[in-house]
Coordinates of C-alpha atoms in Angstrom, one line a residue:
Chain V
M1 CA 62.7 116.5 64.1
G2 CA 64.6 115.6 67.2
L3 CA 64.2 119.0 68.5
V4 CA 60.5 118.9 68.2
I5 CA 60.3 115.6 70.1
L6 CA 62.5 117.1 72.8
R7 CA 60.2 120.1 73.1
I8 CA 57.1 118.0 73.4
N9 CA 58.7 115.9 76.1
N10 CA 59.6 119.0 78.0
I11 CA 56.1 120.4 77.8
V12 CA 54.6 117.0 79.0
L13 CA 57.0 117.2 82.0
L14 CA 56.1 120.7 82.8
K15 CA 53.6 121.3 85.6
H16 CA 50.2 122.7 84.6
S17 CA 50.9 126.2 85.9
K18 CA 54.2 126.4 84.1
L19 CA 52.5 125.3 80.9
K20 CA 50.0 128.1 81.3
Q21 CA 52.9 130.6 81.9
L22 CA 54.6 129.4 78.8
K23 CA 51.5 129.7 76.7
L24 CA 51.1 133.2 77.9
K25 CA 54.7 134.0 77.0
Q26 CA 54.3 132.7 73.5
E27 CA 51.1 134.6 73.0
K28 CA 52.9 137.7 74.2
G29 CA 55.7 137.0 71.7
F30 CA 53.2 136.6 68.9
Q31 CA 51.5 139.8 69.9
R32 CA 54.8 141.6 70.0
F33 CA 55.5 140.3 66.5
I34 CA 52.2 141.6 65.2
K35 CA 52.9 144.9 66.9
T36 CA 56.3 145.2 65.3
L37 CA 54.8 144.4 61.9
K38 CA 52.2 147.1 62.4
K39 CA 54.8 149.6 63.5
E40 CA 57.0 148.8 60.5
K41 CA 54.2 148.3 58.0
Y42 CA 55.5 151.0 55.6
L43 CA 59.0 149.6 55.7
W44 CA 57.7 146.2 54.8
I45 CA 55.5 147.7 52.0
L46 CA 58.6 149.4 50.6
V47 CA 60.9 146.4 50.8
L48 CA 58.3 143.9 49.5
P49 CA 58.8 144.5 45.7
G50 CA 62.5 144.0 46.1
I51 CA 62.1 140.8 48.0
I52 CA 59.7 139.5 45.3
W53 CA 62.1 140.4 42.6
Y54 CA 64.9 138.6 44.4
L55 CA 62.7 135.6 44.9
I56 CA 61.8 135.4 41.2
F57 CA 65.0 136.5 39.5
A58 CA 67.7 135.4 41.9
Y59 CA 66.2 132.4 43.7
G60 CA 64.0 131.3 40.8
P61 CA 67.0 130.2 38.8
M62 CA 68.4 128.5 41.9
Y63 CA 65.2 126.5 42.1
G64 CA 65.7 125.8 38.3
L65 CA 69.0 124.1 39.2
V66 CA 67.0 120.9 39.9
I67 CA 66.9 120.2 36.2
A68 CA 70.6 119.4 36.4
F69 CA 69.4 116.1 37.9
E70 CA 66.7 115.2 35.5
R71 CA 66.0 114.9 31.8
Y72 CA 64.4 118.2 31.3
S73 CA 62.0 119.0 28.5
P74 CA 60.3 122.4 28.2
A75 CA 56.9 120.8 27.7
R76 CA 56.9 118.9 31.0
G77 CA 58.2 121.8 33.1
I78 CA 60.8 122.0 35.8
L79 CA 59.6 119.1 38.0
G80 CA 58.1 117.0 35.2
G81 CA 61.2 115.4 33.8
P82 CA 62.4 111.9 34.8
W83 CA 65.2 111.9 37.4
V84 CA 68.6 110.8 36.2
G85 CA 70.8 111.5 39.2
F86 CA 74.3 112.6 38.4
K87 CA 74.2 111.5 34.8
W88 CA 75.0 114.9 33.3
F89 CA 77.8 115.6 35.8
K90 CA 79.3 112.2 34.9
Q91 CA 79.0 112.9 31.2
F92 CA 80.7 116.3 31.7
F93 CA 83.5 114.8 33.9
E94 CA 84.2 112.1 31.3
S95 CA 83.9 114.3 28.3
Q96 CA 87.0 115.0 26.2
F97 CA 86.5 118.7 26.8
F98 CA 86.5 118.6 30.6
W99 CA 90.2 119.0 31.2
R100 CA 90.5 121.5 28.4
L101 CA 87.8 123.7 29.9
I102 CA 89.2 123.4 33.4
R103 CA 92.7 124.2 32.1
N104 CA 91.6 127.2 30.0
T105 CA 89.4 128.6 32.8
L106 CA 92.0 128.2 35.4
L107 CA 94.9 129.5 33.2
L108 CA 92.9 132.6 32.2
N109 CA 92.2 133.3 35.9
I110 CA 95.7 132.6 37.0
Y111 CA 97.2 134.9 34.3
S112 CA 94.7 137.6 35.2
I113 CA 95.7 137.4 38.9
I114 CA 99.4 137.5 37.9
F115 CA 99.1 140.2 35.3
S116 CA 95.8 142.1 35.5
F117 CA 95.4 142.2 39.2
P118 CA 98.7 144.0 40.0
A119 CA 98.4 146.5 37.1
P120 CA 96.0 148.9 38.8
I121 CA 98.0 148.7 42.0
I122 CA 101.2 149.7 40.2
L123 CA 99.4 152.4 38.3
A124 CA 97.9 153.8 41.5
I125 CA 101.3 153.9 43.2
M126 CA 102.9 155.5 40.2
L127 CA 100.1 158.1 39.8
N128 CA 100.2 158.9 43.4
E129 CA 103.9 160.0 43.2
I130 CA 103.2 162.4 40.3
K131 CA 103.7 165.9 41.8
H132 CA 102.2 168.0 39.1
G133 CA 98.5 168.2 39.7
W134 CA 97.4 168.9 36.1
Y135 CA 99.5 166.0 34.8
K136 CA 98.1 163.6 37.4
K137 CA 94.6 164.7 36.7
A138 CA 95.0 164.4 32.9
A139 CA 96.6 161.0 33.3
Q140 CA 93.7 159.8 35.5
T141 CA 91.0 161.1 33.1
I142 CA 92.6 159.4 30.2
S143 CA 93.2 156.1 31.9
Y144 CA 89.5 155.8 32.8
L145 CA 88.4 156.4 29.2
P146 CA 88.6 152.7 28.0
H147 CA 86.4 151.7 30.9
F148 CA 83.5 153.6 29.2
I149 CA 83.9 151.7 26.0
S150 CA 81.5 148.7 25.7
T151 CA 82.9 145.2 25.5
V152 CA 81.6 145.0 21.9
I153 CA 83.5 148.0 20.9
A154 CA 86.6 147.0 22.8
V155 CA 86.6 143.6 21.1
G156 CA 85.8 145.3 17.8
M157 CA 88.9 147.4 18.2
V158 CA 91.0 144.4 19.1
V159 CA 89.7 142.4 16.1
N160 CA 90.4 145.4 13.8
F161 CA 93.9 146.0 15.1
L162 CA 94.9 142.4 14.9
S163 CA 93.4 141.5 11.5
T164 CA 95.8 140.7 8.7
D165 CA 95.6 144.2 7.3
G166 CA 95.2 145.8 10.7
F167 CA 97.4 148.2 12.6
I168 CA 99.6 145.6 14.3
N169 CA 100.3 143.7 11.2
N170 CA 101.0 146.9 9.3
L171 CA 103.6 147.6 11.9
I172 CA 105.1 144.2 11.8
S173 CA 105.4 144.3 8.0
L174 CA 106.9 147.8 8.2
L175 CA 109.6 146.4 10.5
G176 CA 110.2 143.6 8.0
G177 CA 108.3 140.9 9.8
Q178 CA 105.7 138.4 8.5
R179 CA 102.0 139.2 8.8
K180 CA 100.3 136.9 11.3
Q181 CA 96.6 135.9 11.7
F182 CA 96.6 136.4 15.5
L183 CA 92.9 135.8 15.9
V184 CA 93.0 132.3 14.6
M185 CA 96.2 131.3 16.5
P186 CA 95.4 129.5 19.7
E187 CA 98.8 130.4 21.2
W188 CA 97.9 134.1 21.1
F189 CA 94.5 134.0 22.6
R190 CA 95.4 134.4 26.3
T191 CA 97.9 137.2 25.6
I192 CA 95.3 139.1 23.6
Y193 CA 92.6 138.5 26.2
I194 CA 94.7 139.6 29.2
A195 CA 96.5 142.5 27.5
S196 CA 93.2 144.0 26.2
G197 CA 91.7 143.5 29.7
I198 CA 94.5 145.5 31.3
W199 CA 94.1 148.2 28.7
Q200 CA 90.4 148.5 29.4
S201 CA 90.3 148.3 33.2
A202 CA 93.6 149.1 34.9
G203 CA 92.9 152.9 35.0
W204 CA 89.4 152.5 36.4
N205 CA 90.4 149.8 39.0
S206 CA 93.2 152.1 40.2
I207 CA 90.6 154.4 41.8
I208 CA 90.1 152.2 44.8
Y209 CA 93.8 152.0 45.4
L210 CA 94.3 155.7 45.0
A211 CA 91.5 156.2 47.6
A212 CA 93.2 153.8 49.9
I213 CA 96.6 155.5 49.5
S214 CA 95.1 158.9 50.2
G215 CA 93.9 157.4 53.6
I216 CA 97.5 156.7 54.7
D217 CA 98.7 159.0 57.5
S218 CA 101.1 161.5 56.0
Q219 CA 103.1 161.7 59.2
L220 CA 104.4 158.3 58.4
Y221 CA 106.0 159.6 55.2
E222 CA 107.4 162.7 57.0
A223 CA 109.0 160.5 59.6
A224 CA 110.4 158.2 56.9
I225 CA 111.9 161.2 55.1
V226 CA 113.6 162.4 58.3
D227 CA 115.1 158.9 58.7
G228 CA 116.5 159.3 55.2
A229 CA 114.2 156.8 53.4
T230 CA 114.3 157.0 49.6
K231 CA 111.1 157.1 47.5
L232 CA 111.4 153.4 46.9
N233 CA 111.8 152.7 50.6
Q234 CA 108.7 154.8 51.3
I235 CA 106.6 152.9 48.7
W236 CA 107.8 149.5 50.0
H237 CA 107.5 150.2 53.7
I238 CA 104.6 152.6 53.9
T239 CA 102.4 152.7 50.8
I240 CA 102.2 149.0 50.1
P241 CA 101.5 148.0 53.7
G242 CA 99.0 150.8 53.9
I243 CA 96.9 149.5 51.0
L244 CA 97.4 145.8 51.8
P245 CA 93.9 145.4 53.4
T246 CA 92.3 146.7 50.2
I247 CA 94.5 144.5 48.1
I248 CA 93.6 141.4 50.1
I249 CA 89.8 142.1 50.0
L250 CA 89.9 142.5 46.3
L251 CA 92.0 139.4 45.9
I252 CA 89.5 137.4 47.9
L253 CA 86.7 138.6 45.7
N254 CA 88.8 137.6 42.6
L255 CA 89.6 134.2 44.0
G256 CA 85.9 133.6 44.5
H257 CA 85.5 133.8 40.7
I258 CA 88.3 131.4 39.9
L259 CA 86.1 129.2 37.8
S260 CA 84.4 132.0 35.9
V261 CA 86.0 134.5 33.6
G262 CA 84.7 137.4 31.5
Y263 CA 82.9 135.1 29.2
E264 CA 80.9 137.9 27.6
K265 CA 84.2 139.1 26.1
I266 CA 85.4 135.7 25.2
I267 CA 82.2 134.9 23.3
L268 CA 82.9 138.0 21.2
L269 CA 86.5 137.4 20.8
Y270 CA 86.9 133.7 20.1
N271 CA 86.2 131.5 17.1
P272 CA 86.3 127.7 16.6
A273 CA 90.0 127.9 15.5
V274 CA 91.1 129.0 19.0
Y275 CA 88.7 126.9 21.1
E276 CA 91.8 124.9 22.1
T277 CA 92.9 127.8 24.4
A278 CA 89.8 130.1 24.5
D279 CA 86.9 127.9 25.4
V280 CA 86.0 128.2 29.1
I281 CA 83.3 126.6 31.2
N282 CA 80.9 129.6 30.7
T283 CA 81.3 129.8 27.0
Y284 CA 80.8 126.0 26.8
V285 CA 77.6 126.3 28.9
Y286 CA 76.4 129.0 26.6
R287 CA 77.1 127.0 23.4
R288 CA 75.7 123.7 24.5
G289 CA 73.2 124.8 27.2
V290 CA 71.5 127.8 25.7
A291 CA 72.4 127.9 22.0
G292 CA 72.4 124.1 21.6
G293 CA 69.3 123.6 23.7
E294 CA 70.8 120.9 26.0
F295 CA 69.3 122.5 29.1
S296 CA 69.9 119.8 31.7
F297 CA 73.5 119.3 30.7
G298 CA 74.2 123.0 30.6
T299 CA 72.7 123.5 34.0
A300 CA 74.8 120.7 35.5
V301 CA 78.0 122.2 34.1
G302 CA 77.0 125.6 35.4
L303 CA 76.1 124.2 38.8
F304 CA 79.5 122.5 39.0
Q305 CA 81.1 125.9 38.4
S306 CA 79.0 127.8 40.9
V307 CA 79.7 125.2 43.6
I308 CA 83.4 125.4 43.1
N309 CA 83.3 129.2 43.1
F310 CA 81.3 129.2 46.3
I311 CA 83.8 126.9 48.0
M312 CA 86.7 129.0 46.7
I313 CA 85.4 132.2 48.1
I314 CA 84.7 130.6 51.5
L315 CA 88.2 129.1 51.6
A316 CA 89.9 132.3 50.5
N317 CA 88.0 134.2 53.1
K318 CA 89.0 131.7 55.8
I319 CA 92.6 131.6 54.8
S320 CA 92.8 135.4 54.7
R321 CA 91.1 135.7 58.1
N322 CA 93.6 133.3 59.7
L323 CA 96.6 134.8 58.1
S324 CA 95.8 138.5 58.3
E325 CA 92.6 139.0 60.2
I326 CA 91.1 140.6 57.1
S327 CA 87.9 139.1 55.7
L328 CA 84.7 139.8 53.9
W329 CA 82.6 138.5 56.8
Chain H
M1 CA 108.8 169.5 46.9
L2 CA 111.6 171.8 45.9
K3 CA 113.8 170.3 48.6
K4 CA 117.0 168.8 47.3
L5 CA 116.4 165.3 46.0
S6 CA 118.8 162.5 46.1
I7 CA 120.0 161.0 42.9
G8 CA 118.0 157.8 43.5
D9 CA 114.8 159.8 43.9
R10 CA 115.5 161.9 40.8
I11 CA 115.8 158.7 38.8
F12 CA 112.6 157.4 40.4
Y13 CA 110.7 160.5 39.4
A14 CA 112.1 160.5 35.9
I15 CA 111.0 156.9 35.4
D16 CA 107.6 157.6 37.0
Y17 CA 106.8 160.5 34.8
M18 CA 107.9 158.6 31.7
F19 CA 105.9 155.5 32.8
I20 CA 102.7 157.6 33.2
A21 CA 103.4 159.3 29.8
L22 CA 103.6 155.8 28.2
V23 CA 100.3 154.8 29.9
I24 CA 98.7 157.9 28.4
C25 CA 100.0 157.1 24.9
I26 CA 99.0 153.5 25.0
T27 CA 95.5 154.3 26.3
L28 CA 94.8 157.2 23.8
Y29 CA 96.5 155.9 20.7
P30 CA 93.7 153.4 19.6
F31 CA 91.1 156.2 19.9
V32 CA 93.1 158.7 17.9
Y33 CA 93.9 156.0 15.3
I34 CA 90.2 155.0 14.9
L35 CA 89.1 158.6 14.7
S36 CA 91.7 159.3 12.0
C37 CA 90.9 156.2 10.0
S38 CA 87.2 157.0 10.1
I39 CA 87.7 160.3 8.3
S40 CA 90.5 159.1 5.9
N41 CA 90.3 158.0 2.4
P42 CA 89.4 154.2 2.5
A43 CA 92.1 153.3 0.1
A44 CA 94.8 154.9 2.3
V45 CA 93.5 153.0 5.3
A46 CA 93.4 149.7 3.4
V47 CA 97.1 149.9 2.5
G48 CA 98.0 150.9 6.0
K49 CA 99.1 154.5 5.3
V50 CA 97.3 156.0 8.2
W51 CA 99.4 155.9 11.4
L52 CA 98.3 158.9 13.4
L53 CA 96.7 161.7 11.4
P54 CA 94.0 161.2 8.8
K55 CA 95.0 161.0 5.1
G56 CA 92.7 162.5 2.4
I57 CA 89.8 163.6 4.6
T58 CA 86.4 162.4 3.6
F59 CA 83.2 161.9 5.6
D60 CA 81.8 159.2 3.3
A61 CA 81.9 156.5 5.9
Y62 CA 79.9 158.6 8.3
R63 CA 77.3 159.4 5.6
R64 CA 76.9 155.7 4.9
V65 CA 76.4 154.9 8.6
I66 CA 73.9 157.7 9.2
E67 CA 71.9 156.6 6.1
D68 CA 71.6 153.1 7.5
R69 CA 68.0 152.4 8.8
L70 CA 69.1 149.8 11.3
V71 CA 71.5 152.1 13.0
W72 CA 68.7 154.5 13.9
I73 CA 66.3 151.8 15.0
S74 CA 68.9 150.3 17.3
Y75 CA 69.9 153.7 18.6
K76 CA 66.3 154.3 19.5
N77 CA 66.0 150.9 21.1
T78 CA 69.1 151.5 23.2
L79 CA 67.6 154.8 24.4
W80 CA 64.5 152.9 25.4
Y81 CA 66.5 150.3 27.3
V82 CA 68.6 152.9 29.0
S83 CA 65.7 155.2 30.1
V84 CA 63.1 152.6 31.0
G85 CA 65.7 150.3 32.5
T86 CA 67.3 152.9 34.6
T87 CA 64.0 154.2 35.9
I88 CA 63.0 150.7 37.1
N89 CA 66.5 150.2 38.6
M90 CA 66.3 153.4 40.5
L91 CA 62.8 152.9 41.8
L92 CA 63.4 149.3 43.0
T93 CA 66.9 150.0 44.4
T94 CA 65.8 153.0 46.4
I95 CA 62.7 151.5 48.0
T96 CA 64.6 148.3 48.9
A97 CA 67.7 150.1 50.2
Y98 CA 65.8 152.5 52.5
P99 CA 64.2 149.9 54.8
L100 CA 67.5 148.1 55.0
S101 CA 69.2 151.2 56.1
R102 CA 66.9 151.6 59.1
K103 CA 68.9 150.2 62.0
R104 CA 65.9 149.2 64.1
F105 CA 64.0 147.5 61.2
S106 CA 63.3 144.0 62.4
G107 CA 63.7 142.5 58.9
R108 CA 67.1 144.2 58.3
N109 CA 69.4 141.3 59.0
P110 CA 67.5 138.4 57.6
I111 CA 66.7 140.3 54.4
M112 CA 70.4 141.4 54.0
M113 CA 71.5 137.8 54.3
F114 CA 68.8 136.8 51.8
I115 CA 70.2 139.4 49.4
S116 CA 73.9 139.0 50.0
F117 CA 73.7 135.3 49.3
T118 CA 72.9 136.0 45.7
M119 CA 76.2 137.7 45.3
F120 CA 78.1 134.5 46.0
F121 CA 75.8 131.9 44.5
S122 CA 73.5 131.9 41.5
G123 CA 71.4 129.6 39.4
G124 CA 73.6 130.2 36.4
M125 CA 73.0 131.0 32.8
V126 CA 70.7 128.1 31.7
P127 CA 68.1 128.3 34.5
T128 CA 68.0 132.0 34.2
Y129 CA 67.4 131.7 30.5
L130 CA 64.6 129.2 31.1
L131 CA 63.0 131.4 33.7
V132 CA 62.9 134.3 31.3
K133 CA 61.5 132.0 28.7
N134 CA 58.9 130.5 31.0
L135 CA 57.8 134.0 32.0
G136 CA 57.1 134.6 28.3
L137 CA 59.6 137.4 28.0
I138 CA 61.6 136.1 25.1
N139 CA 61.5 138.7 22.2
S140 CA 60.1 141.3 24.5
R141 CA 61.7 144.6 25.6
W142 CA 61.0 143.7 29.2
A143 CA 63.4 140.8 29.0
I144 CA 66.2 143.3 28.8
V145 CA 65.2 145.5 31.7
I146 CA 63.3 143.3 34.3
P147 CA 65.9 140.5 35.0
V148 CA 68.5 143.1 35.8
A149 CA 66.2 145.4 37.8
I150 CA 68.4 145.4 40.9
S151 CA 72.2 145.2 41.1
T152 CA 73.0 144.0 44.6
W153 CA 76.3 145.9 44.6
N154 CA 74.5 149.2 43.9
L155 CA 71.9 148.4 46.4
I156 CA 74.6 148.0 49.1
I157 CA 76.2 151.3 48.0
M158 CA 72.9 153.1 48.4
R159 CA 72.1 151.5 51.7
T160 CA 75.5 152.5 53.0
F161 CA 74.9 156.0 52.0
F162 CA 71.4 156.1 53.6
E163 CA 72.9 154.8 56.8
G164 CA 75.1 157.9 57.0
I165 CA 72.1 160.2 57.2
P166 CA 71.7 161.4 60.9
E167 CA 69.1 159.5 63.0
S168 CA 67.9 162.7 64.5
L169 CA 66.4 163.8 61.3
Y170 CA 64.4 160.6 61.2
E171 CA 63.2 161.1 64.7
A172 CA 62.2 164.7 64.2
A173 CA 60.1 163.7 61.2
T174 CA 58.5 160.8 63.1
I175 CA 57.4 163.2 65.8
D176 CA 55.9 165.5 63.2
G177 CA 53.8 162.6 62.2
C178 CA 55.6 161.6 59.0
N179 CA 55.6 157.9 58.1
D180 CA 58.4 156.0 56.5
I181 CA 57.3 156.6 52.9
G182 CA 57.0 160.4 53.6
I183 CA 60.5 160.4 55.2
L184 CA 62.0 158.6 52.2
L185 CA 60.4 161.0 49.7
K186 CA 60.9 164.2 51.6
I187 CA 64.1 163.8 53.5
Y188 CA 66.2 160.9 52.3
L189 CA 65.8 161.6 48.6
S190 CA 66.7 165.3 48.9
L191 CA 69.7 164.5 51.0
S192 CA 70.9 161.7 48.6
K193 CA 71.3 163.5 45.4
P194 CA 75.0 162.7 45.0
V195 CA 74.5 158.9 45.5
M196 CA 71.4 159.0 43.3
A197 CA 73.4 160.7 40.5
V198 CA 76.1 158.0 40.8
M199 CA 73.5 155.2 40.7
V200 CA 71.8 156.6 37.6
L201 CA 75.1 156.8 35.9
F202 CA 76.2 153.3 36.9
Y203 CA 72.9 151.8 35.8
A204 CA 72.6 153.9 32.6
V205 CA 76.1 153.0 31.4
S206 CA 75.6 149.3 32.1
H207 CA 72.4 149.4 30.0
W208 CA 74.1 151.3 27.3
N209 CA 76.9 148.8 27.1
S210 CA 75.1 145.5 27.6
Y211 CA 74.7 143.1 24.7
F212 CA 74.6 139.6 26.2
N213 CA 71.0 139.6 27.5
A214 CA 69.9 140.9 24.1
M215 CA 71.8 138.1 22.4
L216 CA 70.1 135.6 24.7
Y217 CA 66.6 136.9 24.8
L218 CA 66.0 138.7 21.5
N219 CA 66.0 137.5 18.0
K220 CA 64.1 140.2 16.3
E221 CA 66.3 142.8 14.6
E222 CA 63.7 145.6 15.3
L223 CA 64.3 145.1 19.1
Y224 CA 68.1 145.0 19.0
P225 CA 70.1 147.5 21.0
L226 CA 73.0 149.3 19.4
Q227 CA 75.5 146.9 20.9
M228 CA 74.0 144.0 19.0
L229 CA 74.2 145.8 15.7
L230 CA 77.8 146.7 16.5
R231 CA 78.6 143.1 17.2
K232 CA 77.3 142.3 13.7
I233 CA 79.1 145.1 12.0
L234 CA 82.4 145.0 13.9
I235 CA 82.9 141.4 14.9
Q236 CA 80.9 138.8 13.0
Y237 CA 81.7 140.3 9.6
E238 CA 85.3 140.4 10.5
Q239 CA 85.4 136.9 11.9
S240 CA 83.6 135.3 9.0
D241 CA 86.1 137.0 6.8
L242 CA 89.0 135.7 8.7
M243 CA 87.6 132.2 8.8
A244 CA 87.2 132.2 5.1
D245 CA 90.8 133.2 5.0
V246 CA 90.1 136.1 2.7
M247 CA 93.2 138.2 2.9
E248 CA 92.7 140.2 -0.3
G249 CA 89.8 141.9 -2.0
R250 CA 88.0 143.1 1.1
D251 CA 85.7 146.0 0.6
A252 CA 88.0 149.0 1.4
V253 CA 85.1 151.2 2.4
G254 CA 83.9 148.5 4.8
Q255 CA 86.9 149.1 7.0
T256 CA 86.3 152.9 7.4
I257 CA 82.6 152.2 8.0
R258 CA 83.5 150.1 10.9
Y259 CA 85.7 152.8 12.3
A260 CA 82.9 155.4 11.8
T261 CA 80.4 153.1 13.5
I262 CA 82.7 152.8 16.6
I263 CA 83.0 156.6 16.8
I264 CA 79.2 157.3 16.3
S265 CA 78.2 154.7 18.8
S266 CA 80.6 155.6 21.6
L267 CA 80.3 159.4 21.1
P268 CA 77.6 160.0 23.6
I269 CA 79.4 158.3 26.4
I270 CA 82.9 159.6 25.5
S271 CA 81.6 163.2 25.3
V272 CA 79.9 163.2 28.7
Y273 CA 82.2 161.0 30.8
P274 CA 84.8 163.7 31.6
F275 CA 82.0 165.8 33.2
L276 CA 80.6 162.8 35.0
Q277 CA 83.9 161.4 36.0
K278 CA 84.0 162.8 39.5
Y279 CA 80.6 161.3 40.3
F280 CA 81.7 157.9 39.0
V281 CA 84.8 158.1 41.2
K282 CA 82.7 159.1 44.2
G283 CA 80.5 156.0 43.5
V284 CA 83.5 153.7 43.4
M285 CA 84.7 155.2 46.7
I286 CA 81.3 154.8 48.4
G287 CA 81.4 151.2 47.2
A288 CA 84.9 150.7 48.5
I289 CA 83.9 151.7 52.0
K290 CA 81.7 148.6 52.2
G291 CA 84.0 146.5 50.0

């Protein structure tokens, strides 16, 4: 608004001739714009369906976020409900589940950064040192395999293996132990979730690191060997620094999702007996927001999560840019 | 390589080779176990006699899965979702990626920002669900393919690939009087076969494996994709069993049926992936350039 007033003042102060000049310039600018549009009409025709899709299916739900601040009812539509301010947020922050959800979500993320994140890095470094081509290739092909198994099947396998008469329990009882009902024991949920996640994705995620390693100048290794560096020295002083930019970029992307976890897997894997450790923000949004029909409340919880995630990725990017000059943008 | 190795390095290599062997075993074992169980005598599986190789080979479980009407319906549905979904994906991704790869396109930067923003912020599950519902797509096959018509990540991969195509080709075609649509169809598509193959694979696999949208948007069994049926057979059954604390008296054949279902439903992907692997890897690499 201020800008507009400033502009009007300027125009009033301008001499008549100058005003004419300015008008002419603007007209030219507009004509140039039309000209560009004409020249690029096919490009715009091509890109238009994509833009429309993004408007509807990506920005549409963002517009739908307003129902977090009202008492939404499907009959009255998105703008039809009475405004309630931050009522749903308050209700969520004060609910007995709030801290449990925050704790579970954060812990699953922290554990996956501690355990799942380094797994493909270690695998890539170890694979890279394998000198027999056929062995390396076979190992790679096999390690990608679980990535092609759907989440449903992966969870189905986990459930089958951990059931009371499943493979793990058969092994335990063979070794003289007591059979356990892992899937209804809250203290086991995080281990099961993280371990099965590593099994499924470590091989696949190692591809990016292997690519990064292959980009390291081989002269560095030769020089190090001349200096008498052992294999471990080489890994520590050449390989790891060489892939550090890749590691940091992927870490930033991971940190940006600190308040969201692979909920599609959790929804398959959990049951009320393990909500204590398994229920995360996303699964809660699904249960209450979609399945339970509390649309406004579910939207508010989801918005809270998106905002924290957005802040996290900006922060992580900033910190990384300051510390290492590596950033996403 | 045949140079004399120090003792430290020898130990390193020994540990490395054993470590990789262990990784191979851990990765493969569940698959071998499931395959063996699926063709074993159900009674042997139930008492935990099968460890690696099948005991008392029988294909009963497979017969029972194949005879199931729902298995075939959902298999067909999945084929529909994969083929129609991937076609829509490829069409939209290509025509959106091409203009964005033209460096002199005036809309390039604003549209890229408009698109990238959606990677970092989204409306979330409930508003998306309500949108699909308000569009009248609930219990329609379109609900499975339209809301996921473009993956921003894949779009960026494709745009990056297009950007690598020499500008001179574009200029030559323009001089010959070709417009952008013609250039895309005649030049870019024929030069982009590798990235197209990668995109088809990425999209097709994600359609093949997805279950969550079907769970949200469909509640008619005739529309269910295979993954939804698998969820019922593999997980819900099992969980309700567990919750009821039934330890004994479970249907012994049920167990092997579950194993057979796992094999039948993942067979198509497992049997083609070694051949497609190099394309997948290439796709991840192209993605990594941008990443």
